[in-house]
mmCIF file of C-alpha atoms in Angstrom:
data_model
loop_
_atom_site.group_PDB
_atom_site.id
_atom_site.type_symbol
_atom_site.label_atom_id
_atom_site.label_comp_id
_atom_site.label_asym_id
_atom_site.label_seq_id
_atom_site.Cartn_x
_atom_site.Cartn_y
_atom_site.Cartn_z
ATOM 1 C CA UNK A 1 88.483 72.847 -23.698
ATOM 2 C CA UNK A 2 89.272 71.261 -27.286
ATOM 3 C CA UNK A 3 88.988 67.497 -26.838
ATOM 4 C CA UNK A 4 91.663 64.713 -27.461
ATOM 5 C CA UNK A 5 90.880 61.911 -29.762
ATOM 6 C CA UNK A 6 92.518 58.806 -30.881
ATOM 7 C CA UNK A 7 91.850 56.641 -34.226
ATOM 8 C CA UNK A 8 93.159 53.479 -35.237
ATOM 9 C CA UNK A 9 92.684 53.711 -39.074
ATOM 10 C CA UNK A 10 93.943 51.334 -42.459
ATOM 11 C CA UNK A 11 96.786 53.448 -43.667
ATOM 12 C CA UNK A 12 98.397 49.951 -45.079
ATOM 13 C CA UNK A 13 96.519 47.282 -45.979
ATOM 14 C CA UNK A 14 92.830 46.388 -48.042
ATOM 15 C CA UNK A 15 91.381 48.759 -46.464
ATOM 16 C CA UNK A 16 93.962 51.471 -46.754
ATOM 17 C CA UNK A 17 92.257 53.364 -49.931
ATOM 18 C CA UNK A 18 89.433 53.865 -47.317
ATOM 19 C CA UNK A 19 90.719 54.387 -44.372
ATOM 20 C CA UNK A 20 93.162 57.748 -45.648
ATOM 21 C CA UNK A 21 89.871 58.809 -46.919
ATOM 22 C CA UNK A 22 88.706 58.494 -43.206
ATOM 23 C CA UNK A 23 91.199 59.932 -41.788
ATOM 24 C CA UNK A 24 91.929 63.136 -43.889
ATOM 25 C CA UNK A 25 88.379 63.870 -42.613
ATOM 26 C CA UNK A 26 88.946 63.284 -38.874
ATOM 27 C CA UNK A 27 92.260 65.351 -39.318
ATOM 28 C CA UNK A 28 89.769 68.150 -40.912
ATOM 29 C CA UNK A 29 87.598 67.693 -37.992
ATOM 30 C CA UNK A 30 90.445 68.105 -35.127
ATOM 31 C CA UNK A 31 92.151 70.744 -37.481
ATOM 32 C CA UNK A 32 88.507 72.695 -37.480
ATOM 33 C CA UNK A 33 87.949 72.387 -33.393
ATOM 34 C CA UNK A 34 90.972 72.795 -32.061
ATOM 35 C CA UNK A 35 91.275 69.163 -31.514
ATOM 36 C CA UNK A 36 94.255 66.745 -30.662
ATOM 37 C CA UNK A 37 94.391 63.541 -32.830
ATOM 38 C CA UNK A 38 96.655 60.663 -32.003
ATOM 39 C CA UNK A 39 96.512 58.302 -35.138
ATOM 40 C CA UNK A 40 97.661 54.650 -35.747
ATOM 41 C CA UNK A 41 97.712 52.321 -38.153
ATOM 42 C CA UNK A 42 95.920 49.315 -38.061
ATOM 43 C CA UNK A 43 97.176 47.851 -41.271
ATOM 44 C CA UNK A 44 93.842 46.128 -41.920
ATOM 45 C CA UNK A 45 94.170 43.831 -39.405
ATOM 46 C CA UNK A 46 91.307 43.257 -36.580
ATOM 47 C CA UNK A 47 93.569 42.496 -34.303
ATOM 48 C CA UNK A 48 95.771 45.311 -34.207
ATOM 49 C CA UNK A 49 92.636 47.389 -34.583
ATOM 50 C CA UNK A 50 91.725 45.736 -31.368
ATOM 51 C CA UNK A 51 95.346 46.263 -29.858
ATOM 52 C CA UNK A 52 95.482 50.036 -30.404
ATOM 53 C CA UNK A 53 91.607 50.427 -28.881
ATOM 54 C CA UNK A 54 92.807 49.244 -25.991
ATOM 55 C CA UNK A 55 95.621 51.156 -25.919
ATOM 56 C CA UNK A 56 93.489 54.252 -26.193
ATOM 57 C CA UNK A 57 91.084 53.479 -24.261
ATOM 58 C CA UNK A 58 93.453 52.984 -21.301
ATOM 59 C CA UNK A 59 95.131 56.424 -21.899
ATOM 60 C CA UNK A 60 92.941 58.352 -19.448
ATOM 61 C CA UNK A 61 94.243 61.547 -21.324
ATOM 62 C CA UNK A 62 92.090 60.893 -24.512
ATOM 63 C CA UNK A 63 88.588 62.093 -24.420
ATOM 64 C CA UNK A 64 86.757 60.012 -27.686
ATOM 65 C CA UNK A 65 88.630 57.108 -29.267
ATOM 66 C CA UNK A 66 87.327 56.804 -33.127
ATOM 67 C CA UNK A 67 86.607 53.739 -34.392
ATOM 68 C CA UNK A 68 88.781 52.494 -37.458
ATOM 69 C CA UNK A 69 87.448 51.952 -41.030
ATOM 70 C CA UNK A 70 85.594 48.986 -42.440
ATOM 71 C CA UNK A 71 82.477 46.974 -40.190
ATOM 72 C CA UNK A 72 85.299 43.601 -39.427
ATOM 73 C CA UNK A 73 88.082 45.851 -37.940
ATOM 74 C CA UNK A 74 85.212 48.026 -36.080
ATOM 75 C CA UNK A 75 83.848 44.777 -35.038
ATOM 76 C CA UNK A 76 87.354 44.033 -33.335
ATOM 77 C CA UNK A 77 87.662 47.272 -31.991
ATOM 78 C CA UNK A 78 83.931 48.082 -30.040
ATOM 79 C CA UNK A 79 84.653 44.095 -28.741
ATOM 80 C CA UNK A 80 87.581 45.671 -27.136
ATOM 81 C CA UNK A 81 86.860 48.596 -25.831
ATOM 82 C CA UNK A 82 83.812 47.135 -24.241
ATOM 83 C CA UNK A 83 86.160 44.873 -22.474
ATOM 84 C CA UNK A 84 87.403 47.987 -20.944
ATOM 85 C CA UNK A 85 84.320 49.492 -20.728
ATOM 86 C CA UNK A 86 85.272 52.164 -23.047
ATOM 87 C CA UNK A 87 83.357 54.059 -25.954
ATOM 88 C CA UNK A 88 83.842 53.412 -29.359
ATOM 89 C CA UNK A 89 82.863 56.211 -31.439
ATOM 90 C CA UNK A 90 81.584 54.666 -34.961
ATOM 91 C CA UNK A 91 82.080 56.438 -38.283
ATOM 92 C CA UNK A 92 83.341 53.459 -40.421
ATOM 93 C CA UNK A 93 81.528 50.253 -39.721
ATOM 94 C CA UNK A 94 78.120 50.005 -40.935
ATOM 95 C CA UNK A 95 77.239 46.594 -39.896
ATOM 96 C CA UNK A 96 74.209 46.247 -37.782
ATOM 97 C CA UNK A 97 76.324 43.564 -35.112
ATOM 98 C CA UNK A 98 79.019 46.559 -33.994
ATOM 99 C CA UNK A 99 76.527 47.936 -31.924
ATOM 100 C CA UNK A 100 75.876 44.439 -30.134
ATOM 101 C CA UNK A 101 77.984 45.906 -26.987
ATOM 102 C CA UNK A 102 76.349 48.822 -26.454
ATOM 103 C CA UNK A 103 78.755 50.515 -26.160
ATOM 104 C CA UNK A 104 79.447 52.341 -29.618
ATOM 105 C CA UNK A 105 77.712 55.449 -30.091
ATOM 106 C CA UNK A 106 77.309 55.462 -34.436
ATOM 107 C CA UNK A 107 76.504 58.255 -36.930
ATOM 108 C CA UNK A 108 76.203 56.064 -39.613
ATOM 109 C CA UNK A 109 72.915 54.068 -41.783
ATOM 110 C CA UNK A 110 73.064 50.625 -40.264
ATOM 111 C CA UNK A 111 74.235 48.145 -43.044
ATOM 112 C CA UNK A 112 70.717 46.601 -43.233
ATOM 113 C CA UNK A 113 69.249 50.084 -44.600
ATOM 114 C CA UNK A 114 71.579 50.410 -47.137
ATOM 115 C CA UNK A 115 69.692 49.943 -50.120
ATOM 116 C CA UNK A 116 65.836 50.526 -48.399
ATOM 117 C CA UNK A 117 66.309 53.695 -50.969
ATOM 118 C CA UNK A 118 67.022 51.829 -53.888
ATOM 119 C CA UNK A 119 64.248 48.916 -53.611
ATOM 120 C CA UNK A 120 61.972 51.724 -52.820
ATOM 121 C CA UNK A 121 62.840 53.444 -56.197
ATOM 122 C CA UNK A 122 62.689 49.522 -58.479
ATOM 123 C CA UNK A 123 59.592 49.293 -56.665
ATOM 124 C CA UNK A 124 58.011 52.595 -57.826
ATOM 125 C CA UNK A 125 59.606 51.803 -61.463
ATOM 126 C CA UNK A 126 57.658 48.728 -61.486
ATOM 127 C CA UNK A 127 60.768 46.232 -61.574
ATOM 128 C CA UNK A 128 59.804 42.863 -59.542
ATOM 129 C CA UNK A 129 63.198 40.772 -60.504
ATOM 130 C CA UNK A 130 65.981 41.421 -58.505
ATOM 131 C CA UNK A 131 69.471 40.007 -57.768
ATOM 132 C CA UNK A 132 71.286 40.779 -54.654
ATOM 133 C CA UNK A 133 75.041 39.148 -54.679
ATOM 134 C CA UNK A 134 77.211 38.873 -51.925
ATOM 135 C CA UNK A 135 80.495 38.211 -51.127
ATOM 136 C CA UNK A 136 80.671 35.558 -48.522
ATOM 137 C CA UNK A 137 82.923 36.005 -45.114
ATOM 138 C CA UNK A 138 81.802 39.352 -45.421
ATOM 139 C CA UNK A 139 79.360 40.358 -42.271
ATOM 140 C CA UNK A 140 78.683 43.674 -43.850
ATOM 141 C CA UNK A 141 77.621 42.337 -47.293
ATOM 142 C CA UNK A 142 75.427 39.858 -45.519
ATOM 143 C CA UNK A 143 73.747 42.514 -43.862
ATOM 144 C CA UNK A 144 73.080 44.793 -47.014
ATOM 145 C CA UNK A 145 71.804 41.874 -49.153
ATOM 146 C CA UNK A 146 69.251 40.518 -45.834
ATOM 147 C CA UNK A 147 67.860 43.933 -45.939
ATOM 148 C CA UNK A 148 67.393 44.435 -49.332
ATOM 149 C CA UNK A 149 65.802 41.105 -49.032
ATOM 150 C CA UNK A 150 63.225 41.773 -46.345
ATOM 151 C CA UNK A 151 62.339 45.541 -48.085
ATOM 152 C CA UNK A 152 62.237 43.986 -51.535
ATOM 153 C CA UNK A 153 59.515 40.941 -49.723
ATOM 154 C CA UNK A 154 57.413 43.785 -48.199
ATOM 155 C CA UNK A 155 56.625 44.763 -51.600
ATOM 156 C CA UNK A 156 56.207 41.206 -52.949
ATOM 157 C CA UNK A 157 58.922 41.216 -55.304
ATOM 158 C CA UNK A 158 60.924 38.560 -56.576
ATOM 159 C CA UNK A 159 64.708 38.863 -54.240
ATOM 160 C CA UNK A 160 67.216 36.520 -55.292
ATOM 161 C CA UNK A 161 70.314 36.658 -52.564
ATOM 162 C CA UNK A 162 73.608 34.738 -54.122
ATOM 163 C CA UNK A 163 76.168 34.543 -51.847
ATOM 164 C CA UNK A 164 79.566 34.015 -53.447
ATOM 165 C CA UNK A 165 83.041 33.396 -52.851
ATOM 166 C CA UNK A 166 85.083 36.663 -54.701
ATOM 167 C CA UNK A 167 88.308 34.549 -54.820
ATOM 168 C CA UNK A 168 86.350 31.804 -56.795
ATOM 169 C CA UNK A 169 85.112 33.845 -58.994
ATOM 170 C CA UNK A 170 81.539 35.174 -60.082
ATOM 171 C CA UNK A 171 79.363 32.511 -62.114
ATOM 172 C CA UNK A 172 76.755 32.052 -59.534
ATOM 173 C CA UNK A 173 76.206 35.890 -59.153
ATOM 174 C CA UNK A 174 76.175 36.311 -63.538
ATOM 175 C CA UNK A 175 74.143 33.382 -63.760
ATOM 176 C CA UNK A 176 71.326 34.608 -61.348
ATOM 177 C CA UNK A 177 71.884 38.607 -62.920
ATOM 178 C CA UNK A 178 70.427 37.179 -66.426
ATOM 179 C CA UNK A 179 66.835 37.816 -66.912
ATOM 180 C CA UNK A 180 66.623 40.106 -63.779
ATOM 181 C CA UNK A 181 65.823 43.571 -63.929
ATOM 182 C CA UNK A 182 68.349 44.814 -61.357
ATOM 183 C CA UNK A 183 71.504 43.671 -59.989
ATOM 184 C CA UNK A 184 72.516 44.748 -56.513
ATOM 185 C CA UNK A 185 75.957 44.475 -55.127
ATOM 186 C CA UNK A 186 77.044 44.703 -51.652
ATOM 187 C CA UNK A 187 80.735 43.640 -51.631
ATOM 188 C CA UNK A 188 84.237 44.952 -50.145
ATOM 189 C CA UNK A 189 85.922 47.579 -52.592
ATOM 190 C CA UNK A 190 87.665 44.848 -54.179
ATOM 191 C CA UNK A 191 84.809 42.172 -54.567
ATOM 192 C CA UNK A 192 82.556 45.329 -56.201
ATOM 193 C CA UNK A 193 85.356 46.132 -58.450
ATOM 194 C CA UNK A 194 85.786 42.795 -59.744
ATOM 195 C CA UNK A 195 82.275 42.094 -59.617
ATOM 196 C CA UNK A 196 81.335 44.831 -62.126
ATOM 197 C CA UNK A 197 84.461 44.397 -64.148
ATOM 198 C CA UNK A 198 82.203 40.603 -65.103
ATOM 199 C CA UNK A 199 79.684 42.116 -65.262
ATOM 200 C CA UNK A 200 79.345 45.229 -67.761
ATOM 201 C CA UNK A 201 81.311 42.585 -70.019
ATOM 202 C CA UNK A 202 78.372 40.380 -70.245
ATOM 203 C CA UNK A 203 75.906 40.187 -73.156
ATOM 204 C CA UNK A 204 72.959 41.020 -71.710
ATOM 205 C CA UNK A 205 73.083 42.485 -68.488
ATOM 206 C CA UNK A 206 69.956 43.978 -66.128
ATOM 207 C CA UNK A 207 68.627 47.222 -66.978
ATOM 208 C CA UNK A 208 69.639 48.365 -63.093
ATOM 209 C CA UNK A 209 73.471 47.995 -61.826
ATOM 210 C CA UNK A 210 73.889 49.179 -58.053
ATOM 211 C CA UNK A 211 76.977 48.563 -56.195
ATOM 212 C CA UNK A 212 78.249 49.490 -53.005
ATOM 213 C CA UNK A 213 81.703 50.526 -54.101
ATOM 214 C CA UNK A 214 80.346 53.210 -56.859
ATOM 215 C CA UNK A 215 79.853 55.495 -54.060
ATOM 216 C CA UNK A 216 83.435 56.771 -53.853
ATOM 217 C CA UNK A 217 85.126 58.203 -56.642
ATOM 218 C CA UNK A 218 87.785 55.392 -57.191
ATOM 219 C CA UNK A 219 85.094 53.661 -58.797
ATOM 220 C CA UNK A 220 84.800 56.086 -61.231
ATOM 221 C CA UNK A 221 89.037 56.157 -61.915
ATOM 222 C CA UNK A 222 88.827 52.132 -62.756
ATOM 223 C CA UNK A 223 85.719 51.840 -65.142
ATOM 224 C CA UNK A 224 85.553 55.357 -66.834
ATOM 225 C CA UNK A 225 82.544 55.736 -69.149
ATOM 226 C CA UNK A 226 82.058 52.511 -68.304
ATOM 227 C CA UNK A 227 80.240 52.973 -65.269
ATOM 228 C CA UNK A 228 77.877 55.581 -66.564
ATOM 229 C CA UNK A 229 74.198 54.980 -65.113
ATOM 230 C CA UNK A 230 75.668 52.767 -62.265
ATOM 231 C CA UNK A 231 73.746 53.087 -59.197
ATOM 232 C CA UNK A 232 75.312 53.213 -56.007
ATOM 233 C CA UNK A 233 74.436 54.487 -51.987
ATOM 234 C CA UNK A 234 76.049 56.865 -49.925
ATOM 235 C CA UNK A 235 76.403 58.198 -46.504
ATOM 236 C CA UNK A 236 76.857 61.601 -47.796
ATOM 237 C CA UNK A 237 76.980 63.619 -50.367
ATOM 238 C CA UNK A 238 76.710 67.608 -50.584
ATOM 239 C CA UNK A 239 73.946 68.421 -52.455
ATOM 240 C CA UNK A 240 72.131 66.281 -49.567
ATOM 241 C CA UNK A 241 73.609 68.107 -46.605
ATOM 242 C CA UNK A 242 70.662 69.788 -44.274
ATOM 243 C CA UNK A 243 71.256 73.068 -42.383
ATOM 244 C CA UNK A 244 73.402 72.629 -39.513
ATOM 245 C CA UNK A 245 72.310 73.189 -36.134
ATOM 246 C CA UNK A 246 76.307 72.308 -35.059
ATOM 247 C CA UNK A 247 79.247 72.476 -37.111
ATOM 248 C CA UNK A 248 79.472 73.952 -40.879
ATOM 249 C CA UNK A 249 77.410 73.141 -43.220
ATOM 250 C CA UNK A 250 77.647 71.178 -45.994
ATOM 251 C CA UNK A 251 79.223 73.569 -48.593
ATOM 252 C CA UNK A 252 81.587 75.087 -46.041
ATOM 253 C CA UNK A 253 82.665 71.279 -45.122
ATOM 254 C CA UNK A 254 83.206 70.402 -48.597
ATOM 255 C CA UNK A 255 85.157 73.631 -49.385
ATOM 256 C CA UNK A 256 87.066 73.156 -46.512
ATOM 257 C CA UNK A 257 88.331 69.758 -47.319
ATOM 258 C CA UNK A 258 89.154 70.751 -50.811
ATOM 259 C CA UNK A 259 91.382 73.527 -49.963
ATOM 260 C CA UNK A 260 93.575 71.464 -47.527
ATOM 261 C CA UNK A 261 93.872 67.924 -49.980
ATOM 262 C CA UNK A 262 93.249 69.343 -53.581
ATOM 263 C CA UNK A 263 89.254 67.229 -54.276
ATOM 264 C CA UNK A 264 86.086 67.076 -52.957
ATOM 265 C CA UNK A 265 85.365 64.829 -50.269
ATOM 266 C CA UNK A 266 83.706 61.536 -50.391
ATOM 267 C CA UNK A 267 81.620 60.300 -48.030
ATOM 268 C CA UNK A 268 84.143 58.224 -45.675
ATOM 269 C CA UNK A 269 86.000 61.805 -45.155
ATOM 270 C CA UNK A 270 82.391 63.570 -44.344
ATOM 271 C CA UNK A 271 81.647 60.799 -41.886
ATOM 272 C CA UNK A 272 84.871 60.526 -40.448
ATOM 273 C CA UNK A 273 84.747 64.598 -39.328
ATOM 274 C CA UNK A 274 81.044 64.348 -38.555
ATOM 275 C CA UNK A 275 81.477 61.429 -35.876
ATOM 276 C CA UNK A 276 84.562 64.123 -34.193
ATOM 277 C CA UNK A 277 81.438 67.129 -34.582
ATOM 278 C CA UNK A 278 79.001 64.797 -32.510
ATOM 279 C CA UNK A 279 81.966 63.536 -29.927
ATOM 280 C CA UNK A 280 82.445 67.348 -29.282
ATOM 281 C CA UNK A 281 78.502 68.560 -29.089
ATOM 282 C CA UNK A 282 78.377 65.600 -26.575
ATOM 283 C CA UNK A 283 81.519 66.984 -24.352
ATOM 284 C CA UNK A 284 79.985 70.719 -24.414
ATOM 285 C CA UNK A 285 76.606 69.481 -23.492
ATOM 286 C CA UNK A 286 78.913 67.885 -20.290
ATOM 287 C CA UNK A 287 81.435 69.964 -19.710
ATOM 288 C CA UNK A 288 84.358 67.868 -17.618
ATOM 289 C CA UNK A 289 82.342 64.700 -17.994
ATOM 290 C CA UNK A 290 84.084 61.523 -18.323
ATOM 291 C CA UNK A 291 83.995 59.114 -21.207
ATOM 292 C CA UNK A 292 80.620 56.712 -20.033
ATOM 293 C CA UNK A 293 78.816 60.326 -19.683
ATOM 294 C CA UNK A 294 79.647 61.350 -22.870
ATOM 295 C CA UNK A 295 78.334 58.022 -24.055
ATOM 296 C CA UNK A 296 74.799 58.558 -22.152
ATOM 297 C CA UNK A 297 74.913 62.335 -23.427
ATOM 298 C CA UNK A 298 74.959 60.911 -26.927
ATOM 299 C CA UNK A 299 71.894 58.110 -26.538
ATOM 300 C CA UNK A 300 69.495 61.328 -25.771
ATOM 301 C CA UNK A 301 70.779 63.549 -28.114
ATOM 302 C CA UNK A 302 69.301 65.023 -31.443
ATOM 303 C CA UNK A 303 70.370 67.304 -33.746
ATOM 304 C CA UNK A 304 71.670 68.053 -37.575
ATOM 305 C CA UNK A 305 75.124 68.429 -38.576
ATOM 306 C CA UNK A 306 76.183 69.232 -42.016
ATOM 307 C CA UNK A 307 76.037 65.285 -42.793
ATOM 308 C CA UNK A 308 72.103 64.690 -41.471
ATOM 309 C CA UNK A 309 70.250 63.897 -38.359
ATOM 310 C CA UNK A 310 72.103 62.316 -35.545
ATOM 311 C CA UNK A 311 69.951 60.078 -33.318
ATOM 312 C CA UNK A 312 70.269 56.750 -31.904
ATOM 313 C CA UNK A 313 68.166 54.162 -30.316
ATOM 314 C CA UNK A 314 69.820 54.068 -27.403
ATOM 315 C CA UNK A 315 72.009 51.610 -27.900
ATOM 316 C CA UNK A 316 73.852 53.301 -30.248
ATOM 317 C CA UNK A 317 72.542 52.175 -33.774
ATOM 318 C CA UNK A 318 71.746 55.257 -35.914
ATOM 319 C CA UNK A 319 68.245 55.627 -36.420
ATOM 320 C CA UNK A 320 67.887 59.253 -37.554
ATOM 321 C CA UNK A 321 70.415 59.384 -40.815
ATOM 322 C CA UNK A 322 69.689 57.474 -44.256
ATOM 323 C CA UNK A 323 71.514 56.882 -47.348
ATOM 324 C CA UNK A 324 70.968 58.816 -50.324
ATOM 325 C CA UNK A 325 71.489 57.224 -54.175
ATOM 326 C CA UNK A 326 73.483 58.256 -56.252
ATOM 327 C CA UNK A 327 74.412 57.446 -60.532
ATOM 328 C CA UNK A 328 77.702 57.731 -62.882
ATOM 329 C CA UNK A 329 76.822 60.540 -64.935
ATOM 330 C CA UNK A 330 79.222 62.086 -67.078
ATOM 331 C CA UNK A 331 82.049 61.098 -65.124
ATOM 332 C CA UNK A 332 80.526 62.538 -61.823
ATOM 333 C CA UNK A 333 78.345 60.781 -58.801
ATOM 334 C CA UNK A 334 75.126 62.845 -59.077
ATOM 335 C CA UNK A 335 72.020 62.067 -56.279
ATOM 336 C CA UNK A 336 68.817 60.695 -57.704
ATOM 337 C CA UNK A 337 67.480 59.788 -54.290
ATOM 338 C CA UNK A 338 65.865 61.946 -51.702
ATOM 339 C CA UNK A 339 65.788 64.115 -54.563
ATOM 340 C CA UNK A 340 63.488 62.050 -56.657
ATOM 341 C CA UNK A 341 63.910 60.185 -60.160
ATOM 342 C CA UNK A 342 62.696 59.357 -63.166
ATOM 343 C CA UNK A 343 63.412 55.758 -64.433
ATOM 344 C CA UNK A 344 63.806 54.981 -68.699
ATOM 345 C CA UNK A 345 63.998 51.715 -70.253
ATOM 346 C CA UNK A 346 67.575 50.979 -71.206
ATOM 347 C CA UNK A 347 70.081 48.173 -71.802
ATOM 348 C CA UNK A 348 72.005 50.700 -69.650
ATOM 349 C CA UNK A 349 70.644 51.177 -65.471
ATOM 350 C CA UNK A 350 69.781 55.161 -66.650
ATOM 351 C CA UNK A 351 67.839 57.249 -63.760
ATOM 352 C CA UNK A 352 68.138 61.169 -64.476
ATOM 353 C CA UNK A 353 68.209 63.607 -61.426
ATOM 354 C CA UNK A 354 65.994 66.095 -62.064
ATOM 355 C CA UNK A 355 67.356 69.052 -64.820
#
């Protein structure tokens, strides 16, 4: 029996750019299985985020209730649906604390992995001078920039956090990017944009730019050629999709998704479908269980979707998926990481994919 699902998701609001992005994949997903989707908006705001959880969870005709986008409004949400001893089924909130209830089952690389990928590749390029900016009130950027930290101190290397206030503007993080090899950026959308509009005006900047909000293609709209050789992380992307044991695979996914809204899918619409695929393999692996069983279903499960491995460590942080790195090139996101690199000295952050 096709399940019924419920997401409370930014359709107005900071977060709405996102959160349609989201949502035109869990649409995809309910559109693929036969699903029922009862949306809402959240307008950004944790609280209302928190209001329409509840009011999910307590509708004992919805199967899965989707968490909304962005780690502060998911925050609000698995806080209240643990109140009501509900599930919260994470695709949009990568920060490590969402988990703290245990009571969120997530698909998604735990903020504090985020860029394990790209110290790993500095590292192995023989860069030691790094500069990690983040933008404070922001529990997800905190999270990035600690585990950059910790990766980048494994390897002995020189990991300068600056912690700054976006509205204030960005001297601190400019000040600390001079003379280091790579800068690192793990704001909101709107801190990264403004960020990186400071910083590819500056003089001399560090051979290696990585921000957060390069993964999606708006990044690409605002800075043009300007971006090209910026680093970023994803979730997803297709040319990193592993054969499916459940669901499409990647190709069929992206093809999909570009028939019904006219462009490819980034990686909030791929994670967005893929939490709906594991919500379902859960329900047919317990036919006519209730919501708490399909929560213990999903702590023992593990298996590959089109958007990676799926397995948790049993309290619901995802332990079996990692980000993959990807560079501006030519006006297109192109993976350099699991795929492998090759690093040049440049004013410009350059790292070719492999021809």
């Amino acid at each position: 029996m096709p399940l019924k699902a419920a997401i409370p998701i930014s359709l107005t609001g900071r977060f709405a750019a996102l959160g349609r992005k989201a949502l035109r994949g869990a649409e995809l997903w309910a559109e693929y299985s036969g699903a029922e989707l009862l949306v809402e908006d959240d307008g950004s705001d944790p609280e209302k985020a928190a209001e329409w959880t509840a009011h999910f969870c307590r509708n004992r005709t919805v199967d899965a209730v989707f968490g909304p986008y962005s780690s502060s409004l998911c925050l609000a949400a698995a806080r209240a649906a643990h109140a009501l001893g509900g599930t919260l089924w994470n695709h949009g909130g990568a920060s490590d604390e969402i988990t703290q209830y245990g009571n969120v089952v997530s698909c998604i690389t735990p903020a504090s992995r985020y860029f394990v990928p790209v110290i790993d590749m500095l590292k192995r390029a023989g860069k030691k001078k790094v500069a990690v900016a983040e933008a404070e009130g922001s529990g997800f950027s905190g999270m990035v920039a600690g585990g950059a930290a910790r990766r980048g101190a494994d390897f002995g290397m020189d990991i300068q956090r600056v912690a700054y206030d976006p509205a204030a503007g960005a001297e601190r993080v400019l000040n600390a990017a001079r003379g280091a090899d790579a800068l690192l950026a793990a704001g909101r959308m709107e801190d990264d944009i403004a960020l990186a509009e400071r910083v590819f005006s500056m003089r001399e900047r560090p051979e290696f730019l990585c921000f957060v909000a390069a993964g999606v293609d708006e990044f690409g709209k605002v800075f043009a050629d300007r971006c090209e050789g910026v680093l970023s992380v994803s979730q997803w992307e297709e040319e990193t999709s592993p054969e499916a044991e459940f669901g499409p695979s990647g190709a069929e996914f992206a093809a999909m998704f570009a028939e019904r809204n006219g462009h490819r899918p980034d990686y909030p619409a791929a994670q967005a479908f893929n939490i709906g695929l594991i919500a379902e393999k859960c329900a047919i692996e317990n036919a006519g269980g209730d919501d708490e069983a399909l929560r213990e279903t999903a702590k023992r499960l593990d298996f590959t979707t089109f958007y990676g491995r799926f397995k948790t460590d049993g309290r619901g942080n995802q332990i079996g998926h990692s980000t993959a790195v990807t560079k501006w090139k030519d006006g297109k996101r192109v993976v350099v990481e699991p795929m492998g690199f090759e690093p040049t000295t440049s004013t410009l952050p350059v790292l070719r994919s492999p021809d």
